[in-house]
Amino acid sequence: MRIFLDTANIEQIQQGVKLGVISGVTTNPTLVAKEGHSDYKSVVKQICAMVPGPVSAEVVVEGAHAMLEQAREIASWAENVVIKIPATSEGLEVTSALAKELIKVNMTLVFSANQAMLASLAGAAYVSPFVGRLDDIGSDGMLLVKDIVEIFKGYNLTTKVIAASIRHPQHCLAAAKSGAHIATVPYNVLLQMMKHPLTDTGIERFFADWRKVSGDNT
Ligand code: G3P
């Protein structure tokens, strides 16, 4: 499973890329607004230049015509930009038009396997089932990821499944076990994935023992 960072925070992206485990970034209007970025174009271009892989940027207009126009515009900003389109019937129309123009789409706000199937048939390169938000309403978000992966495999559909709305490390593990191609994770979850208390106490003990034999009392 590949890991994308789910953020529009430039420092977090810099740090994540340095770790060498990030192969893409996903953003959405909420994440961009949270960082106080007012120039959408320049922030998307900046992120695209920093990341060695796909960067999802969402359309922020409504209506098929306006979405299509804006998607074409965003697609012209960088080679590695992927257009996030919401999972609606208008979104499907836009997705199929963009796919014909070889513009990659990440269909977002996916909450059912039917939405994912239609996204794939329309030519979306990625679908993003929102795991945490389904869990929030008492559904099993990861079951949706499993179902989509199984259906895509069964019919040799090449659309990649991005487990999104990831809230904690257990979600990442479950996404990997469910066969998700990608999990897009907030920066704090990425750090938590690498953290283990036994690693920390192990390091302390190794250093304490080393100081004893080396006579280093600092
Ligand atoms: O990748 C989608 C994500 O940004 C939504 O996460 O936590 O707002 O449901 P959340």
mmCIF file of C-alpha atoms and ligand atoms in Angstrom:
data_model
loop_
_atom_site.group_PDB
_atom_site.id
_atom_site.type_symbol
_atom_site.label_atom_id
_atom_site.label_comp_id
_atom_site.label_asym_id
_atom_site.label_seq_id
_atom_site.Cartn_x
_atom_site.Cartn_y
_atom_site.Cartn_z
ATOM 1 C CA MET A 1 0.000 0.000 0.000
ATOM 2 C CA ARG A 2 1.254 3.480 -0.826
ATOM 3 C CA ILE A 3 0.919 6.405 1.586
ATOM 4 C CA PHE A 4 -0.241 9.873 0.602
ATOM 5 C CA LEU A 5 -0.326 12.844 2.987
ATOM 6 C CA ASP A 6 -3.751 14.367 3.507
ATOM 7 C CA THR A 7 -2.864 17.989 4.116
ATOM 8 C CA ALA A 8 -2.297 21.402 2.557
ATOM 9 C CA ASN A 9 0.340 22.318 5.152
ATOM 10 C CA ILE A 10 3.625 23.050 3.369
ATOM 11 C CA GLU A 11 5.894 22.263 6.350
ATOM 12 C CA GLN A 12 4.149 18.940 6.939
ATOM 13 C CA ILE A 13 4.575 18.034 3.275
ATOM 14 C CA GLN A 14 8.270 18.994 3.414
ATOM 15 C CA GLN A 15 8.756 16.801 6.472
ATOM 16 C CA GLY A 16 6.722 13.917 5.058
ATOM 17 C CA VAL A 17 8.654 13.932 1.787
ATOM 18 C CA LYS A 18 11.949 13.926 3.736
ATOM 19 C CA LEU A 19 10.900 10.712 5.455
ATOM 20 C CA GLY A 20 10.850 9.099 2.020
ATOM 21 C CA VAL A 21 7.535 7.314 2.496
ATOM 22 C CA ILE A 22 5.135 9.745 0.879
ATOM 23 C CA SER A 23 4.275 9.157 -2.749
ATOM 24 C CA GLY A 24 1.469 11.688 -3.104
ATOM 25 C CA VAL A 25 -0.659 14.330 -1.415
ATOM 26 C CA THR A 26 -4.395 14.886 -1.210
ATOM 27 C CA THR A 27 -5.987 18.210 -0.356
ATOM 28 C CA ASN A 28 -9.547 19.425 -0.133
ATOM 29 C CA PRO A 29 -11.122 22.871 0.291
ATOM 30 C CA THR A 30 -11.336 22.406 4.084
ATOM 31 C CA LEU A 31 -7.634 21.553 4.357
ATOM 32 C CA VAL A 32 -6.624 24.485 2.122
ATOM 33 C CA ALA A 33 -8.832 26.904 4.104
ATOM 34 C CA LYS A 34 -7.429 25.579 7.406
ATOM 35 C CA GLU A 35 -3.950 26.699 6.352
ATOM 36 C CA GLY A 36 -5.243 30.173 5.432
ATOM 37 C CA HIS A 37 -4.005 29.868 1.825
ATOM 38 C CA SER A 38 -5.844 32.449 -0.258
ATOM 39 C CA ASP A 39 -4.047 31.878 -3.564
ATOM 40 C CA TYR A 40 -5.276 28.402 -4.555
ATOM 41 C CA LYS A 41 -3.230 28.235 -7.744
ATOM 42 C CA SER A 42 0.067 29.090 -6.148
ATOM 43 C CA VAL A 43 -0.385 26.693 -3.230
ATOM 44 C CA VAL A 44 -1.352 23.791 -5.517
ATOM 45 C CA LYS A 45 1.623 24.527 -7.788
ATOM 46 C CA GLN A 46 3.944 24.725 -4.787
ATOM 47 C CA ILE A 47 2.737 21.362 -3.432
ATOM 48 C CA CYS A 48 2.990 19.741 -6.887
ATOM 49 C CA ALA A 49 6.609 20.878 -7.165
ATOM 50 C CA MET A 50 7.459 19.367 -3.773
ATOM 51 C CA VAL A 51 5.857 15.951 -4.129
ATOM 52 C CA PRO A 52 7.207 13.030 -6.155
ATOM 53 C CA GLY A 53 3.777 11.817 -7.203
ATOM 54 C CA PRO A 54 0.121 12.704 -7.663
ATOM 55 C CA VAL A 55 -1.359 15.720 -5.862
ATOM 56 C CA SER A 56 -5.140 15.843 -5.632
ATOM 57 C CA ALA A 57 -6.724 19.295 -5.806
ATOM 58 C CA GLU A 58 -10.485 19.644 -5.624
ATOM 59 C CA VAL A 59 -12.756 21.732 -7.798
ATOM 60 C CA VAL A 60 -14.392 24.475 -5.746
ATOM 61 C CA VAL A 61 -17.328 25.372 -7.975
ATOM 62 C CA GLU A 62 -20.720 23.769 -8.530
ATOM 63 C CA GLY A 63 -22.422 22.607 -11.715
ATOM 64 C CA ALA A 64 -21.031 20.336 -14.440
ATOM 65 C CA HIS A 65 -19.988 23.118 -16.800
ATOM 66 C CA ALA A 66 -18.197 25.184 -14.159
ATOM 67 C CA MET A 67 -16.519 22.081 -12.669
ATOM 68 C CA LEU A 68 -15.272 20.992 -16.077
ATOM 69 C CA GLU A 69 -13.847 24.430 -16.858
ATOM 70 C CA GLN A 70 -12.155 24.693 -13.476
ATOM 71 C CA ALA A 71 -10.837 21.111 -13.666
ATOM 72 C CA ARG A 72 -9.164 21.871 -17.035
ATOM 73 C CA GLU A 73 -7.660 25.018 -15.546
ATOM 74 C CA ILE A 74 -6.294 23.186 -12.450
ATOM 75 C CA ALA A 75 -4.954 20.389 -14.684
ATOM 76 C CA SER A 76 -2.862 22.972 -16.540
ATOM 77 C CA TRP A 77 -1.048 24.015 -13.337
ATOM 78 C CA ALA A 78 1.217 20.956 -13.026
ATOM 79 C CA GLU A 79 1.940 17.591 -14.636
ATOM 80 C CA ASN A 80 1.224 15.626 -11.457
ATOM 81 C CA VAL A 81 -2.046 17.270 -10.452
ATOM 82 C CA VAL A 82 -5.129 15.058 -10.108
ATOM 83 C CA ILE A 83 -8.582 16.631 -10.055
ATOM 84 C CA LYS A 84 -10.843 15.796 -7.147
ATOM 85 C CA ILE A 85 -14.476 15.650 -8.223
ATOM 86 C CA PRO A 86 -17.341 14.906 -5.813
ATOM 87 C CA ALA A 87 -19.351 11.702 -6.258
ATOM 88 C CA THR A 88 -22.548 13.081 -7.773
ATOM 89 C CA SER A 89 -24.176 12.497 -11.156
ATOM 90 C CA GLU A 90 -22.778 15.834 -12.331
ATOM 91 C CA GLY A 91 -19.423 14.663 -11.028
ATOM 92 C CA LEU A 92 -19.717 11.518 -13.175
ATOM 93 C CA GLU A 93 -20.411 13.592 -16.259
ATOM 94 C CA VAL A 94 -17.356 15.754 -15.536
ATOM 95 C CA THR A 95 -15.220 12.707 -14.784
ATOM 96 C CA SER A 96 -16.034 10.988 -18.070
ATOM 97 C CA ALA A 97 -15.332 14.183 -20.019
ATOM 98 C CA LEU A 98 -11.986 14.659 -18.216
ATOM 99 C CA ALA A 99 -11.035 10.990 -18.687
ATOM 100 C CA LYS A 100 -11.510 11.405 -22.450
ATOM 101 C CA GLU A 101 -9.056 14.321 -22.273
ATOM 102 C CA LEU A 102 -6.628 12.098 -20.288
ATOM 103 C CA ILE A 103 -7.011 14.297 -17.209
ATOM 104 C CA LYS A 104 -6.802 12.193 -14.051
ATOM 105 C CA VAL A 105 -9.698 12.305 -11.600
ATOM 106 C CA ASN A 106 -9.896 11.300 -7.952
ATOM 107 C CA MET A 107 -13.598 10.851 -7.222
ATOM 108 C CA THR A 108 -14.047 12.046 -3.672
ATOM 109 C CA LEU A 109 -16.743 11.880 -0.988
ATOM 110 C CA VAL A 110 -17.397 8.233 -1.891
ATOM 111 C CA PHE A 111 -19.662 6.570 0.658
ATOM 112 C CA SER A 112 -20.985 3.540 -1.268
ATOM 113 C CA ALA A 113 -19.620 0.799 -3.528
ATOM 114 C CA ASN A 114 -22.125 1.830 -6.201
ATOM 115 C CA GLN A 115 -20.622 5.318 -6.312
ATOM 116 C CA ALA A 116 -17.159 3.744 -6.632
ATOM 117 C CA MET A 117 -18.232 1.414 -9.454
ATOM 118 C CA LEU A 118 -19.764 4.265 -11.431
ATOM 119 C CA ALA A 119 -16.687 6.433 -10.833
ATOM 120 C CA SER A 120 -14.508 3.667 -12.252
ATOM 121 C CA LEU A 121 -16.780 3.136 -15.246
ATOM 122 C CA ALA A 122 -16.669 6.884 -15.932
ATOM 123 C CA GLY A 123 -12.872 6.648 -16.059
ATOM 124 C CA ALA A 124 -11.749 7.946 -12.641
ATOM 125 C CA ALA A 125 -8.110 7.121 -11.925
ATOM 126 C CA TYR A 126 -8.799 7.032 -8.162
ATOM 127 C CA VAL A 127 -11.769 6.735 -5.817
ATOM 128 C CA SER A 128 -11.666 7.997 -2.243
ATOM 129 C CA PRO A 129 -13.983 6.199 0.183
ATOM 130 C CA PHE A 130 -14.182 8.262 3.406
ATOM 131 C CA VAL A 131 -13.611 5.713 6.162
ATOM 132 C CA GLY A 132 -13.699 7.929 9.264
ATOM 133 C CA ARG A 133 -16.845 9.784 8.272
ATOM 134 C CA LEU A 134 -18.696 6.469 7.796
ATOM 135 C CA ASP A 135 -17.438 5.275 11.194
ATOM 136 C CA ASP A 136 -18.710 8.586 12.624
ATOM 137 C CA ILE A 137 -22.288 7.695 11.695
ATOM 138 C CA GLY A 138 -22.020 4.125 12.999
ATOM 139 C CA SER A 139 -21.252 2.431 9.654
ATOM 140 C CA ASP A 140 -18.187 0.297 8.992
ATOM 141 C CA GLY A 141 -15.982 2.526 6.830
ATOM 142 C CA MET A 142 -13.353 -0.133 6.223
ATOM 143 C CA LEU A 143 -15.944 -2.624 5.009
ATOM 144 C CA LEU A 144 -16.639 -0.187 2.176
ATOM 145 C CA VAL A 145 -12.924 -0.148 1.267
ATOM 146 C CA LYS A 146 -12.899 -3.977 1.233
ATOM 147 C CA ASP A 147 -16.029 -4.141 -0.929
ATOM 148 C CA ILE A 148 -14.662 -1.674 -3.483
ATOM 149 C CA VAL A 149 -11.304 -3.462 -3.674
ATOM 150 C CA GLU A 150 -13.065 -6.805 -4.180
ATOM 151 C CA ILE A 151 -15.360 -5.465 -6.903
ATOM 152 C CA PHE A 152 -12.542 -3.701 -8.776
ATOM 153 C CA LYS A 153 -10.404 -6.866 -8.611
ATOM 154 C CA GLY A 154 -13.286 -9.069 -9.763
ATOM 155 C CA TYR A 155 -13.796 -7.016 -12.897
ATOM 156 C CA ASN A 156 -10.184 -5.999 -13.546
ATOM 157 C CA LEU A 157 -11.050 -2.324 -13.056
ATOM 158 C CA THR A 158 -7.831 -0.336 -12.901
ATOM 159 C CA THR A 159 -9.117 2.540 -10.735
ATOM 160 C CA LYS A 160 -7.015 2.808 -7.566
ATOM 161 C CA VAL A 161 -8.686 2.829 -4.161
ATOM 162 C CA ILE A 162 -7.539 5.557 -1.763
ATOM 163 C CA ALA A 163 -8.662 4.932 1.832
ATOM 164 C CA ALA A 164 -9.430 8.501 2.947
ATOM 165 C CA SER A 165 -10.705 10.220 6.088
ATOM 166 C CA ILE A 166 -8.143 8.203 8.018
ATOM 167 C CA ARG A 167 -8.144 9.135 11.689
ATOM 168 C CA HIS A 168 -5.644 6.826 13.438
ATOM 169 C CA PRO A 169 -2.938 4.202 12.801
ATOM 170 C CA GLN A 170 -5.394 1.300 13.141
ATOM 171 C CA HIS A 171 -7.227 2.683 10.113
ATOM 172 C CA CYS A 172 -3.969 2.497 8.120
ATOM 173 C CA LEU A 173 -3.331 -1.072 9.141
ATOM 174 C CA ALA A 174 -6.900 -2.078 8.321
ATOM 175 C CA ALA A 175 -6.677 -0.264 4.960
ATOM 176 C CA ALA A 176 -3.517 -2.214 4.095
ATOM 177 C CA LYS A 177 -5.153 -5.509 5.102
ATOM 178 C CA SER A 178 -8.233 -4.601 3.073
ATOM 179 C CA GLY A 179 -6.166 -4.252 -0.090
ATOM 180 C CA ALA A 180 -6.451 -0.471 -0.483
ATOM 181 C CA HIS A 181 -3.879 0.693 -3.039
ATOM 182 C CA ILE A 182 -3.278 3.894 -1.088
ATOM 183 C CA ALA A 183 -4.113 5.372 2.313
ATOM 184 C CA THR A 184 -4.100 9.132 2.559
ATOM 185 C CA VAL A 185 -3.183 10.089 6.093
ATOM 186 C CA PRO A 186 -2.943 13.264 8.161
ATOM 187 C CA TYR A 187 0.619 14.110 9.221
ATOM 188 C CA ASN A 188 0.005 13.333 12.909
ATOM 189 C CA VAL A 189 -1.249 9.849 11.976
ATOM 190 C CA LEU A 190 1.867 9.276 9.866
ATOM 191 C CA LEU A 191 4.045 10.080 12.899
ATOM 192 C CA GLN A 192 1.903 7.904 15.169
ATOM 193 C CA MET A 193 2.359 4.969 12.755
ATOM 194 C CA MET A 194 6.105 5.023 13.435
ATOM 195 C CA LYS A 195 5.819 5.485 17.187
ATOM 196 C CA HIS A 196 6.080 2.632 19.693
ATOM 197 C CA PRO A 197 6.761 3.013 23.429
ATOM 198 C CA LEU A 198 9.000 -0.072 23.434
ATOM 199 C CA THR A 199 11.156 1.511 20.722
ATOM 200 C CA ASP A 200 11.550 4.618 22.906
ATOM 201 C CA THR A 201 12.394 2.693 26.102
ATOM 202 C CA GLY A 202 14.687 0.414 24.079
ATOM 203 C CA ILE A 203 16.658 3.418 22.796
ATOM 204 C CA GLU A 204 16.902 4.856 26.329
ATOM 205 C CA ARG A 205 18.194 1.564 27.685
ATOM 206 C CA PHE A 206 20.769 1.105 24.895
ATOM 207 C CA PHE A 207 22.115 4.611 25.526
ATOM 208 C CA ALA A 208 22.154 4.176 29.314
ATOM 209 C CA ASP A 209 24.110 0.914 28.949
ATOM 210 C CA TRP A 210 26.451 2.452 26.391
ATOM 211 C CA ARG A 211 27.167 5.406 28.686
ATOM 212 C CA LYS A 212 28.084 2.968 31.487
ATOM 213 C CA VAL A 213 30.757 1.170 29.463
ATOM 214 C CA SER A 214 32.019 4.189 27.554
ATOM 215 C CA GLY A 215 32.335 6.361 30.672
ATOM 216 C CA ASP A 216 30.287 9.059 28.937
ATOM 217 C CA ASN A 217 28.366 10.779 31.752
ATOM 218 C CA THR A 218 26.652 13.481 29.667
HETATM 219 O O1 G3P B 1 -9.144 12.598 2.715
HETATM 220 C C1 G3P B 1 -10.356 13.141 3.130
HETATM 221 C C2 G3P B 1 -10.184 13.794 4.438
HETATM 222 O O2 G3P B 1 -9.471 14.999 4.333
HETATM 223 C C3 G3P B 1 -11.429 13.964 5.206
HETATM 224 O O3 G3P B 1 -11.077 13.677 6.498
HETATM 225 O O4 G3P B 1 -11.259 13.637 8.916
HETATM 226 O O5 G3P B 1 -12.421 15.436 7.589
HETATM 227 O O6 G3P B 1 -13.251 13.096 7.546
HETATM 228 P P1 G3P B 1 -12.068 13.988 7.695
#
